[in-house]
Amino acid sequence: MTTPLLRPSPLLRLGTRGSKLALTQAGLVRDALAAAMPALSAPGAIEIVAIKTTGDAIQDRPLSEAGGKGLFVKEIEEALLTRRIDAAVHSMKDMPTAQPPGLAIAAFLPREDARDVLIAGDVRRIADLRQGAVVGTSALRRRAQLLHRRPDLQIVNLRGNVETRLAKRAASTVEATLLALAGLKRLGMAHVGTPVPEDEMLPAVGQGAVCIECREDDARTRGWLAAIDHAPTATCVAAEHAMLAVLDGSCRTPIAGHAILTPDGGLHLRGLIVKPDGSEAIATERRGPAGDAEAMGRDAGHELKRRGGPGFLST
């Protein structure tokens, strides 16, 4: 009788959502860790664990009606806290502004292009969509910015992963939709639409960034993740999230923000709040030393909050 070979237990278990994009991003983290840490380069050293989240299960209504931010990370964070996984790979734009006690964001991959993409057949610009065109999106940020520029558009809820939304657009369920360019690039699908200038559609806070979360007391995992952490991305996201935290932002509020590092070693942050019906938009920006990223973000958030006044984001 032959004794079956026992597979060695993985040294690191990476949790992620089960969509094609999420698994692709987890694969990028696995490959980066394997390249940076010899201990993790052996076959089977890193296991990717797909976890279904509440956000994946809800397909019949906007996430803003179901609880907002955190719906794509709750079950994954629970798996971290119960030690079913050692680290979690998230799209940063899905992350709330604070982590549960005992968890921390320990690393970022280099950020991809943060812009949105318009997918509308031969139409390349929002301004060129026909009068009254039907546009599908579940993001309040996109909806509000679209209506601010084009109040004639009909905005309908469009949920699902990248492939599902593209299929609905191709089937003429909607005439146009918008997706994050970063995700399309990671899936090798950047050709399906046209990037929208940030002057027309400011990205979501954290868009294009992949973060890795782990337990605060897990020194071994934190050491491995430190080897792949992309500090420039961490700095830019810190500014954006500091602004978002002041605004108490979630999926229920149309808030946009994007920070970049400038050639002179500084940081440029742009922030925007929009009324849900698109009737009013308030923008601000900050420039300063990259070391002041969080302070700049907080200052920008306080300005937007002051200028918007009570109830701006809920009217």
PDB file of C-alpha atoms in Angstrom:
ATOM      1  CA  MET A   1       0.000   0.000   0.000  1.00  0.00           C
ATOM      2  CA  THR A   2       1.411   3.343  -1.045  1.00  0.00           C
ATOM      3  CA  THR A   3       1.461   6.069   1.570  1.00  0.00           C
ATOM      4  CA  PRO A   4       0.086   9.313   0.089  1.00  0.00           C
ATOM      5  CA  LEU A   5       2.487  12.229   0.019  1.00  0.00           C
ATOM      6  CA  LEU A   6       1.563  14.923   2.508  1.00  0.00           C
ATOM      7  CA  ARG A   7       1.495  18.456   1.166  1.00  0.00           C
ATOM      8  CA  PRO A   8       3.371  20.856   3.414  1.00  0.00           C
ATOM      9  CA  SER A   9       1.192  23.456   5.135  1.00  0.00           C
ATOM     10  CA  PRO A  10       1.434  26.913   3.564  1.00  0.00           C
ATOM     11  CA  LEU A  11       3.586  29.438   5.368  1.00  0.00           C
ATOM     12  CA  LEU A  12       1.204  32.251   4.488  1.00  0.00           C
ATOM     13  CA  ARG A  13      -2.518  32.205   3.745  1.00  0.00           C
ATOM     14  CA  LEU A  14      -3.786  35.198   1.771  1.00  0.00           C
ATOM     15  CA  GLY A  15      -7.518  35.907   1.996  1.00  0.00           C
ATOM     16  CA  THR A  16      -9.373  37.721  -0.762  1.00  0.00           C
ATOM     17  CA  ARG A  17     -12.725  38.034  -2.477  1.00  0.00           C
ATOM     18  CA  GLY A  18     -13.442  35.398  -5.090  1.00  0.00           C
ATOM     19  CA  SER A  19     -13.898  37.567  -8.187  1.00  0.00           C
ATOM     20  CA  LYS A  20     -11.483  37.238 -11.077  1.00  0.00           C
ATOM     21  CA  LEU A  21     -10.057  40.689 -10.353  1.00  0.00           C
ATOM     22  CA  ALA A  22      -9.646  40.017  -6.625  1.00  0.00           C
ATOM     23  CA  LEU A  23      -7.884  36.715  -7.301  1.00  0.00           C
ATOM     24  CA  THR A  24      -5.652  38.428  -9.866  1.00  0.00           C
ATOM     25  CA  GLN A  25      -4.676  41.065  -7.284  1.00  0.00           C
ATOM     26  CA  ALA A  26      -3.969  38.369  -4.688  1.00  0.00           C
ATOM     27  CA  GLY A  27      -1.777  36.672  -7.272  1.00  0.00           C
ATOM     28  CA  LEU A  28       0.189  39.885  -7.710  1.00  0.00           C
ATOM     29  CA  VAL A  29       0.773  40.010  -3.942  1.00  0.00           C
ATOM     30  CA  ARG A  30       1.801  36.348  -3.874  1.00  0.00           C
ATOM     31  CA  ASP A  31       4.269  36.874  -6.720  1.00  0.00           C
ATOM     32  CA  ALA A  32       5.733  40.009  -5.111  1.00  0.00           C
ATOM     33  CA  LEU A  33       6.238  38.192  -1.809  1.00  0.00           C
ATOM     34  CA  ALA A  34       7.785  35.169  -3.497  1.00  0.00           C
ATOM     35  CA  ALA A  35      10.216  37.424  -5.359  1.00  0.00           C
ATOM     36  CA  ALA A  36      11.164  39.401  -2.255  1.00  0.00           C
ATOM     37  CA  MET A  37      11.327  36.629   0.355  1.00  0.00           C
ATOM     38  CA  PRO A  38      13.183  33.354  -0.431  1.00  0.00           C
ATOM     39  CA  ALA A  39      11.226  31.564   2.306  1.00  0.00           C
ATOM     40  CA  LEU A  40       8.011  32.199   0.367  1.00  0.00           C
ATOM     41  CA  SER A  41       9.276  31.257  -3.086  1.00  0.00           C
ATOM     42  CA  ALA A  42       8.746  27.485  -2.806  1.00  0.00           C
ATOM     43  CA  PRO A  43       5.640  25.989  -4.467  1.00  0.00           C
ATOM     44  CA  GLY A  44       2.755  25.942  -2.027  1.00  0.00           C
ATOM     45  CA  ALA A  45       4.391  28.338   0.423  1.00  0.00           C
ATOM     46  CA  ILE A  46       1.592  30.853  -0.147  1.00  0.00           C
ATOM     47  CA  GLU A  47      -2.066  29.794  -0.355  1.00  0.00           C
ATOM     48  CA  ILE A  48      -4.794  32.070  -1.710  1.00  0.00           C
ATOM     49  CA  VAL A  49      -8.102  31.639   0.117  1.00  0.00           C
ATOM     50  CA  ALA A  50     -11.249  32.976  -1.579  1.00  0.00           C
ATOM     51  CA  ILE A  51     -13.886  34.312   0.828  1.00  0.00           C
ATOM     52  CA  LYS A  52     -17.406  35.396  -0.157  1.00  0.00           C
ATOM     53  CA  THR A  53     -18.348  38.748   1.328  1.00  0.00           C
ATOM     54  CA  THR A  54     -21.671  40.445   1.999  1.00  0.00           C
ATOM     55  CA  GLY A  55     -20.904  42.903  -0.788  1.00  0.00           C
ATOM     56  CA  ASP A  56     -20.540  40.040  -3.270  1.00  0.00           C
ATOM     57  CA  ALA A  57     -23.834  38.499  -2.172  1.00  0.00           C
ATOM     58  CA  ILE A  58     -25.879  41.694  -2.600  1.00  0.00           C
ATOM     59  CA  GLN A  59     -26.636  42.228  -6.291  1.00  0.00           C
ATOM     60  CA  ASP A  60     -30.163  43.669  -6.308  1.00  0.00           C
ATOM     61  CA  ARG A  61     -29.543  47.127  -4.868  1.00  0.00           C
ATOM     62  CA  PRO A  62     -26.816  49.746  -4.401  1.00  0.00           C
ATOM     63  CA  LEU A  63     -24.364  49.014  -1.600  1.00  0.00           C
ATOM     64  CA  SER A  64     -25.187  52.454  -0.185  1.00  0.00           C
ATOM     65  CA  GLU A  65     -28.604  51.053   0.753  1.00  0.00           C
ATOM     66  CA  ALA A  66     -27.100  47.967   2.410  1.00  0.00           C
ATOM     67  CA  GLY A  67     -24.594  49.530   4.764  1.00  0.00           C
ATOM     68  CA  GLY A  68     -21.925  51.235   2.664  1.00  0.00           C
ATOM     69  CA  LYS A  69     -18.186  50.727   2.965  1.00  0.00           C
ATOM     70  CA  GLY A  70     -16.905  47.596   4.660  1.00  0.00           C
ATOM     71  CA  LEU A  71     -19.295  45.171   2.953  1.00  0.00           C
ATOM     72  CA  PHE A  72     -16.462  43.817   0.798  1.00  0.00           C
ATOM     73  CA  VAL A  73     -14.071  43.322   3.725  1.00  0.00           C
ATOM     74  CA  LYS A  74     -16.127  42.282   6.794  1.00  0.00           C
ATOM     75  CA  GLU A  75     -15.958  38.499   6.350  1.00  0.00           C
ATOM     76  CA  ILE A  76     -12.315  38.657   5.285  1.00  0.00           C
ATOM     77  CA  GLU A  77     -11.388  40.611   8.401  1.00  0.00           C
ATOM     78  CA  GLU A  78     -13.292  38.089  10.504  1.00  0.00           C
ATOM     79  CA  ALA A  79     -11.167  35.343   8.930  1.00  0.00           C
ATOM     80  CA  LEU A  80      -8.065  37.314   9.920  1.00  0.00           C
ATOM     81  CA  LEU A  81      -9.193  37.750  13.500  1.00  0.00           C
ATOM     82  CA  THR A  82     -10.030  34.044  13.838  1.00  0.00           C
ATOM     83  CA  ARG A  83      -6.674  33.105  12.263  1.00  0.00           C
ATOM     84  CA  ARG A  84      -8.133  31.256   9.280  1.00  0.00           C
ATOM     85  CA  ILE A  85      -5.884  33.457   7.147  1.00  0.00           C
ATOM     86  CA  ASP A  86      -2.677  35.366   7.861  1.00  0.00           C
ATOM     87  CA  ALA A  87      -3.146  38.384   5.586  1.00  0.00           C
ATOM     88  CA  ALA A  88      -5.890  39.889   3.458  1.00  0.00           C
ATOM     89  CA  VAL A  89      -5.653  41.484   0.030  1.00  0.00           C
ATOM     90  CA  HIS A  90      -8.101  44.333  -0.584  1.00  0.00           C
ATOM     91  CA  SER A  91      -8.828  47.021  -3.133  1.00  0.00           C
ATOM     92  CA  MET A  92      -8.079  50.114  -1.059  1.00  0.00           C
ATOM     93  CA  LYS A  93     -11.192  51.926  -2.272  1.00  0.00           C
ATOM     94  CA  ASP A  94     -13.284  49.275  -0.458  1.00  0.00           C
ATOM     95  CA  MET A  95     -11.647  49.973   2.900  1.00  0.00           C
ATOM     96  CA  PRO A  96     -13.253  51.959   5.726  1.00  0.00           C
ATOM     97  CA  THR A  97     -11.131  54.733   7.216  1.00  0.00           C
ATOM     98  CA  ALA A  98     -10.308  52.662  10.323  1.00  0.00           C
ATOM     99  CA  GLN A  99      -9.512  48.990  10.837  1.00  0.00           C
ATOM    100  CA  PRO A 100     -11.006  46.792  13.583  1.00  0.00           C
ATOM    101  CA  PRO A 101      -8.979  46.533  16.810  1.00  0.00           C
ATOM    102  CA  GLY A 102      -6.080  44.153  16.301  1.00  0.00           C
ATOM    103  CA  LEU A 103      -5.803  44.630  12.532  1.00  0.00           C
ATOM    104  CA  ALA A 104      -3.631  46.980  10.480  1.00  0.00           C
ATOM    105  CA  ILE A 105      -2.837  47.774   6.857  1.00  0.00           C
ATOM    106  CA  ALA A 106       0.773  46.635   6.569  1.00  0.00           C
ATOM    107  CA  ALA A 107       1.665  47.116   2.895  1.00  0.00           C
ATOM    108  CA  PHE A 108       0.651  48.457  -0.506  1.00  0.00           C
ATOM    109  CA  LEU A 109       1.495  47.331  -4.003  1.00  0.00           C
ATOM    110  CA  PRO A 110       2.541  50.106  -6.408  1.00  0.00           C
ATOM    111  CA  ARG A 111      -0.590  51.984  -7.420  1.00  0.00           C
ATOM    112  CA  GLU A 112      -2.084  51.565 -10.874  1.00  0.00           C
ATOM    113  CA  ASP A 113      -3.697  54.362 -12.904  1.00  0.00           C
ATOM    114  CA  ALA A 114      -6.479  55.734 -10.674  1.00  0.00           C
ATOM    115  CA  ARG A 115      -8.746  57.115 -13.399  1.00  0.00           C
ATOM    116  CA  ASP A 116     -12.186  55.867 -14.371  1.00  0.00           C
ATOM    117  CA  VAL A 117     -12.948  54.534 -17.832  1.00  0.00           C
ATOM    118  CA  LEU A 118     -16.025  55.351 -19.912  1.00  0.00           C
ATOM    119  CA  ILE A 119     -17.357  52.305 -21.735  1.00  0.00           C
ATOM    120  CA  ALA A 120     -19.921  53.445 -24.280  1.00  0.00           C
ATOM    121  CA  GLY A 121     -19.210  51.806 -27.628  1.00  0.00           C
ATOM    122  CA  ASP A 122     -18.008  54.409 -30.103  1.00  0.00           C
ATOM    123  CA  VAL A 123     -18.636  57.286 -27.683  1.00  0.00           C
ATOM    124  CA  ARG A 124     -15.394  58.421 -26.086  1.00  0.00           C
ATOM    125  CA  ARG A 125     -16.427  61.352 -23.896  1.00  0.00           C
ATOM    126  CA  ILE A 126     -19.126  61.981 -21.308  1.00  0.00           C
ATOM    127  CA  ALA A 127     -20.032  65.177 -23.190  1.00  0.00           C
ATOM    128  CA  ASP A 128     -20.771  63.138 -26.324  1.00  0.00           C
ATOM    129  CA  LEU A 129     -23.316  60.772 -24.756  1.00  0.00           C
ATOM    130  CA  ARG A 130     -26.704  61.298 -26.354  1.00  0.00           C
ATOM    131  CA  GLN A 131     -29.313  63.434 -24.576  1.00  0.00           C
ATOM    132  CA  GLY A 132     -30.996  61.304 -21.913  1.00  0.00           C
ATOM    133  CA  ALA A 133     -28.630  58.366 -22.329  1.00  0.00           C
ATOM    134  CA  VAL A 134     -28.975  55.508 -19.832  1.00  0.00           C
ATOM    135  CA  VAL A 135     -25.782  55.053 -17.813  1.00  0.00           C
ATOM    136  CA  GLY A 136     -25.323  52.172 -15.395  1.00  0.00           C
ATOM    137  CA  THR A 137     -23.324  52.526 -12.185  1.00  0.00           C
ATOM    138  CA  SER A 138     -23.742  51.582  -8.541  1.00  0.00           C
ATOM    139  CA  ALA A 139     -21.243  54.181  -7.288  1.00  0.00           C
ATOM    140  CA  LEU A 140     -22.794  57.314  -5.802  1.00  0.00           C
ATOM    141  CA  ARG A 141     -19.527  59.155  -6.532  1.00  0.00           C
ATOM    142  CA  ARG A 142     -19.805  58.415 -10.254  1.00  0.00           C
ATOM    143  CA  ARG A 143     -23.554  59.061 -10.312  1.00  0.00           C
ATOM    144  CA  ALA A 144     -23.212  62.465  -8.633  1.00  0.00           C
ATOM    145  CA  GLN A 145     -20.337  63.617 -10.854  1.00  0.00           C
ATOM    146  CA  LEU A 146     -22.145  62.449 -13.996  1.00  0.00           C
ATOM    147  CA  LEU A 147     -25.308  64.318 -13.025  1.00  0.00           C
ATOM    148  CA  HIS A 148     -23.297  67.418 -12.128  1.00  0.00           C
ATOM    149  CA  ARG A 149     -21.984  67.550 -15.695  1.00  0.00           C
ATOM    150  CA  ARG A 150     -24.953  66.004 -17.465  1.00  0.00           C
ATOM    151  CA  PRO A 151     -28.215  66.354 -15.496  1.00  0.00           C
ATOM    152  CA  ASP A 152     -30.097  64.957 -18.492  1.00  0.00           C
ATOM    153  CA  LEU A 153     -28.577  61.490 -18.118  1.00  0.00           C
ATOM    154  CA  GLN A 154     -30.631  58.601 -16.750  1.00  0.00           C
ATOM    155  CA  ILE A 155     -28.533  56.826 -14.105  1.00  0.00           C
ATOM    156  CA  VAL A 156     -29.549  53.263 -13.225  1.00  0.00           C
ATOM    157  CA  ASN A 157     -28.084  50.836 -10.701  1.00  0.00           C
ATOM    158  CA  LEU A 158     -25.590  48.397 -12.235  1.00  0.00           C
ATOM    159  CA  ARG A 159     -23.976  45.877  -9.871  1.00  0.00           C
ATOM    160  CA  GLY A 160     -21.716  42.887 -10.430  1.00  0.00           C
ATOM    161  CA  ASN A 161     -18.102  42.145 -11.211  1.00  0.00           C
ATOM    162  CA  VAL A 162     -16.244  43.608 -14.180  1.00  0.00           C
ATOM    163  CA  GLU A 163     -17.306  40.858 -16.578  1.00  0.00           C
ATOM    164  CA  THR A 164     -20.976  41.095 -15.561  1.00  0.00           C
ATOM    165  CA  ARG A 165     -21.126  44.839 -16.045  1.00  0.00           C
ATOM    166  CA  LEU A 166     -19.381  44.678 -19.401  1.00  0.00           C
ATOM    167  CA  ALA A 167     -21.813  41.991 -20.536  1.00  0.00           C
ATOM    168  CA  LYS A 168     -24.809  44.142 -19.574  1.00  0.00           C
ATOM    169  CA  ARG A 169     -23.350  47.072 -21.487  1.00  0.00           C
ATOM    170  CA  ALA A 170     -22.710  44.869 -24.527  1.00  0.00           C
ATOM    171  CA  ALA A 171     -26.288  43.574 -24.353  1.00  0.00           C
ATOM    172  CA  SER A 172     -27.556  47.183 -24.428  1.00  0.00           C
ATOM    173  CA  THR A 173     -29.077  46.922 -20.953  1.00  0.00           C
ATOM    174  CA  VAL A 174     -27.382  50.301 -20.524  1.00  0.00           C
ATOM    175  CA  GLU A 175     -25.781  52.588 -23.085  1.00  0.00           C
ATOM    176  CA  ALA A 176     -22.710  53.347 -21.006  1.00  0.00           C
ATOM    177  CA  THR A 177     -20.977  52.484 -17.773  1.00  0.00           C
ATOM    178  CA  LEU A 178     -17.819  53.457 -15.922  1.00  0.00           C
ATOM    179  CA  LEU A 179     -15.201  51.165 -14.402  1.00  0.00           C
ATOM    180  CA  ALA A 180     -11.842  51.683 -12.721  1.00  0.00           C
ATOM    181  CA  LEU A 181      -8.987  51.649 -15.215  1.00  0.00           C
ATOM    182  CA  ALA A 182      -6.726  49.934 -12.664  1.00  0.00           C
ATOM    183  CA  GLY A 183      -8.883  46.825 -12.525  1.00  0.00           C
ATOM    184  CA  LEU A 184      -9.239  46.675 -16.294  1.00  0.00           C
ATOM    185  CA  LYS A 185      -5.465  46.944 -16.724  1.00  0.00           C
ATOM    186  CA  ARG A 186      -4.840  44.154 -14.225  1.00  0.00           C
ATOM    187  CA  LEU A 187      -7.263  41.971 -16.179  1.00  0.00           C
ATOM    188  CA  GLY A 188      -5.663  42.876 -19.518  1.00  0.00           C
ATOM    189  CA  MET A 189      -8.823  44.704 -20.618  1.00  0.00           C
ATOM    190  CA  ALA A 190      -7.762  48.355 -20.704  1.00  0.00           C
ATOM    191  CA  HIS A 191      -8.798  48.541 -24.368  1.00  0.00           C
ATOM    192  CA  VAL A 192     -12.549  48.292 -23.679  1.00  0.00           C
ATOM    193  CA  GLY A 193     -13.076  51.987 -22.950  1.00  0.00           C
ATOM    194  CA  THR A 194     -11.619  55.473 -22.773  1.00  0.00           C
ATOM    195  CA  PRO A 195     -10.007  56.959 -19.624  1.00  0.00           C
ATOM    196  CA  VAL A 196     -11.934  59.940 -18.255  1.00  0.00           C
ATOM    197  CA  PRO A 197      -9.810  62.993 -17.300  1.00  0.00           C
ATOM    198  CA  GLU A 198      -9.761  63.654 -13.565  1.00  0.00           C
ATOM    199  CA  ASP A 199     -11.135  67.137 -14.229  1.00  0.00           C
ATOM    200  CA  GLU A 200     -14.353  65.407 -15.349  1.00  0.00           C
ATOM    201  CA  MET A 201     -14.437  62.438 -12.965  1.00  0.00           C
ATOM    202  CA  LEU A 202     -12.242  62.559  -9.860  1.00  0.00           C
ATOM    203  CA  PRO A 203     -11.468  59.007  -8.678  1.00  0.00           C
ATOM    204  CA  ALA A 204     -12.590  57.365  -5.477  1.00  0.00           C
ATOM    205  CA  VAL A 205     -10.282  57.622  -2.478  1.00  0.00           C
ATOM    206  CA  GLY A 206      -7.811  54.747  -2.714  1.00  0.00           C
ATOM    207  CA  GLN A 207      -8.781  53.805  -6.287  1.00  0.00           C
ATOM    208  CA  GLY A 208      -6.044  51.889  -8.093  1.00  0.00           C
ATOM    209  CA  ALA A 209      -4.277  50.857  -4.870  1.00  0.00           C
ATOM    210  CA  VAL A 210      -4.079  47.306  -3.500  1.00  0.00           C
ATOM    211  CA  CYS A 211      -3.461  47.013   0.241  1.00  0.00           C
ATOM    212  CA  ILE A 212      -2.559  44.055   2.441  1.00  0.00           C
ATOM    213  CA  GLU A 213      -4.011  43.823   5.946  1.00  0.00           C
ATOM    214  CA  CYS A 214      -2.824  41.573   8.774  1.00  0.00           C
ATOM    215  CA  ARG A 215      -2.994  41.147  12.538  1.00  0.00           C
ATOM    216  CA  GLU A 216      -1.061  43.771  14.456  1.00  0.00           C
ATOM    217  CA  ASP A 217       0.610  41.158  16.666  1.00  0.00           C
ATOM    218  CA  ASP A 218       1.758  38.938  13.782  1.00  0.00           C
ATOM    219  CA  ALA A 219       5.407  39.991  13.610  1.00  0.00           C
ATOM    220  CA  ARG A 220       6.400  37.336  11.084  1.00  0.00           C
ATOM    221  CA  THR A 221       3.741  38.307   8.536  1.00  0.00           C
ATOM    222  CA  ARG A 222       4.345  42.017   9.089  1.00  0.00           C
ATOM    223  CA  GLY A 223       8.040  41.479   8.394  1.00  0.00           C
ATOM    224  CA  TRP A 224       7.304  39.718   5.124  1.00  0.00           C
ATOM    225  CA  LEU A 225       4.835  42.395   4.033  1.00  0.00           C
ATOM    226  CA  ALA A 226       7.282  45.181   4.872  1.00  0.00           C
ATOM    227  CA  ALA A 227       9.555  43.790   2.152  1.00  0.00           C
ATOM    228  CA  ILE A 228       7.010  44.617  -0.577  1.00  0.00           C
ATOM    229  CA  ASP A 229       5.467  47.814   0.823  1.00  0.00           C
ATOM    230  CA  HIS A 230       5.424  50.640  -1.738  1.00  0.00           C
ATOM    231  CA  ALA A 231       5.972  53.762   0.359  1.00  0.00           C
ATOM    232  CA  PRO A 232       4.894  56.331  -2.287  1.00  0.00           C
ATOM    233  CA  THR A 233       1.490  54.669  -2.604  1.00  0.00           C
ATOM    234  CA  ALA A 234       1.141  54.510   1.188  1.00  0.00           C
ATOM    235  CA  THR A 235       1.861  58.241   1.447  1.00  0.00           C
ATOM    236  CA  CYS A 236      -0.700  59.241  -1.190  1.00  0.00           C
ATOM    237  CA  VAL A 237      -3.398  56.998   0.230  1.00  0.00           C
ATOM    238  CA  ALA A 238      -2.708  58.359   3.736  1.00  0.00           C
ATOM    239  CA  ALA A 239      -3.561  61.866   2.525  1.00  0.00           C
ATOM    240  CA  GLU A 240      -6.750  60.699   0.818  1.00  0.00           C
ATOM    241  CA  HIS A 241      -7.948  58.634   3.782  1.00  0.00           C
ATOM    242  CA  ALA A 242      -7.221  61.444   6.240  1.00  0.00           C
ATOM    243  CA  MET A 243      -9.509  63.673   4.190  1.00  0.00           C
ATOM    244  CA  LEU A 244     -12.154  60.945   4.003  1.00  0.00           C
ATOM    245  CA  ALA A 245     -12.038  60.345   7.758  1.00  0.00           C
ATOM    246  CA  VAL A 246     -12.808  64.004   8.487  1.00  0.00           C
ATOM    247  CA  LEU A 247     -15.754  63.852   6.104  1.00  0.00           C
ATOM    248  CA  ASP A 248     -16.939  60.593   7.686  1.00  0.00           C
ATOM    249  CA  GLY A 249     -17.051  59.166   4.192  1.00  0.00           C
ATOM    250  CA  SER A 250     -18.635  55.882   3.187  1.00  0.00           C
ATOM    251  CA  CYS A 251     -20.345  54.387   0.153  1.00  0.00           C
ATOM    252  CA  ARG A 252     -23.361  56.483   1.156  1.00  0.00           C
ATOM    253  CA  THR A 253     -21.604  59.776   0.437  1.00  0.00           C
ATOM    254  CA  PRO A 254     -20.390  61.138  -2.938  1.00  0.00           C
ATOM    255  CA  ILE A 255     -16.774  61.966  -2.067  1.00  0.00           C
ATOM    256  CA  ALA A 256     -13.768  61.810  -4.385  1.00  0.00           C
ATOM    257  CA  GLY A 257     -10.080  62.337  -3.757  1.00  0.00           C
ATOM    258  CA  HIS A 258      -6.730  61.620  -5.352  1.00  0.00           C
ATOM    259  CA  ALA A 259      -3.181  62.445  -4.289  1.00  0.00           C
ATOM    260  CA  ILE A 260       0.007  62.190  -6.329  1.00  0.00           C
ATOM    261  CA  LEU A 261       3.659  62.795  -5.552  1.00  0.00           C
ATOM    262  CA  THR A 262       5.251  65.623  -7.509  1.00  0.00           C
ATOM    263  CA  PRO A 263       8.748  65.618  -9.053  1.00  0.00           C
ATOM    264  CA  ASP A 264      10.009  68.057  -6.422  1.00  0.00           C
ATOM    265  CA  GLY A 265       9.223  65.611  -3.596  1.00  0.00           C
ATOM    266  CA  GLY A 266       5.926  67.217  -2.709  1.00  0.00           C
ATOM    267  CA  LEU A 267       2.358  65.974  -2.685  1.00  0.00           C
ATOM    268  CA  HIS A 268      -0.671  67.273  -4.592  1.00  0.00           C
ATOM    269  CA  LEU A 269      -4.097  66.329  -3.210  1.00  0.00           C
ATOM    270  CA  ARG A 270      -7.420  67.027  -4.891  1.00  0.00           C
ATOM    271  CA  GLY A 271     -10.701  66.563  -3.033  1.00  0.00           C
ATOM    272  CA  LEU A 272     -14.345  66.853  -4.038  1.00  0.00           C
ATOM    273  CA  ILE A 273     -17.784  66.520  -2.483  1.00  0.00           C
ATOM    274  CA  VAL A 274     -20.918  66.466  -4.607  1.00  0.00           C
ATOM    275  CA  LYS A 275     -24.589  66.568  -3.704  1.00  0.00           C
ATOM    276  CA  PRO A 276     -26.141  63.170  -4.495  1.00  0.00           C
ATOM    277  CA  ASP A 277     -28.353  64.703  -7.178  1.00  0.00           C
ATOM    278  CA  GLY A 278     -25.350  66.419  -8.794  1.00  0.00           C
ATOM    279  CA  SER A 279     -26.792  69.888  -8.235  1.00  0.00           C
ATOM    280  CA  GLU A 280     -23.697  71.237  -6.469  1.00  0.00           C
ATOM    281  CA  ALA A 281     -20.029  70.291  -6.252  1.00  0.00           C
ATOM    282  CA  ILE A 282     -17.323  71.705  -3.981  1.00  0.00           C
ATOM    283  CA  ALA A 283     -13.653  71.101  -4.783  1.00  0.00           C
ATOM    284  CA  THR A 284     -10.395  71.849  -3.050  1.00  0.00           C
ATOM    285  CA  GLU A 285      -6.714  70.973  -3.377  1.00  0.00           C
ATOM    286  CA  ARG A 286      -3.551  71.007  -1.323  1.00  0.00           C
ATOM    287  CA  ARG A 287       0.144  71.122  -2.211  1.00  0.00           C
ATOM    288  CA  GLY A 288       2.940  70.614   0.278  1.00  0.00           C
ATOM    289  CA  PRO A 289       5.710  68.339   1.533  1.00  0.00           C
ATOM    290  CA  ALA A 290       4.948  64.625   1.248  1.00  0.00           C
ATOM    291  CA  GLY A 291       5.792  64.283   4.948  1.00  0.00           C
ATOM    292  CA  ASP A 292       2.698  66.367   5.721  1.00  0.00           C
ATOM    293  CA  ALA A 293       0.365  64.066   3.757  1.00  0.00           C
ATOM    294  CA  GLU A 294      -2.050  63.244   6.567  1.00  0.00           C
ATOM    295  CA  ALA A 295      -2.160  66.809   7.874  1.00  0.00           C
ATOM    296  CA  MET A 296      -2.915  68.072   4.362  1.00  0.00           C
ATOM    297  CA  GLY A 297      -5.680  65.512   4.004  1.00  0.00           C
ATOM    298  CA  ARG A 298      -7.284  66.492   7.298  1.00  0.00           C
ATOM    299  CA  ASP A 299      -7.084  70.171   6.411  1.00  0.00           C
ATOM    300  CA  ALA A 300      -8.711  69.557   3.025  1.00  0.00           C
ATOM    301  CA  GLY A 301     -11.451  67.518   4.692  1.00  0.00           C
ATOM    302  CA  HIS A 302     -12.202  70.243   7.221  1.00  0.00           C
ATOM    303  CA  GLU A 303     -12.422  72.841   4.441  1.00  0.00           C
ATOM    304  CA  LEU A 304     -14.868  70.744   2.417  1.00  0.00           C
ATOM    305  CA  LYS A 305     -16.944  70.014   5.506  1.00  0.00           C
ATOM    306  CA  ARG A 306     -17.077  73.712   6.414  1.00  0.00           C
ATOM    307  CA  ARG A 307     -17.961  74.846   2.903  1.00  0.00           C
ATOM    308  CA  GLY A 308     -20.588  72.158   2.447  1.00  0.00           C
ATOM    309  CA  GLY A 309     -22.291  72.837   5.750  1.00  0.00           C
ATOM    310  CA  PRO A 310     -24.682  70.526   7.582  1.00  0.00           C
ATOM    311  CA  GLY A 311     -26.527  68.047   5.407  1.00  0.00           C
ATOM    312  CA  PHE A 312     -24.667  68.730   2.154  1.00  0.00           C
ATOM    313  CA  LEU A 313     -23.947  65.056   1.465  1.00  0.00           C
ATOM    314  CA  SER A 314     -27.361  63.769   2.490  1.00  0.00           C
ATOM    315  CA  THR A 315     -29.649  66.057   0.542  1.00  0.00           C
TER     316      THR A 315
END
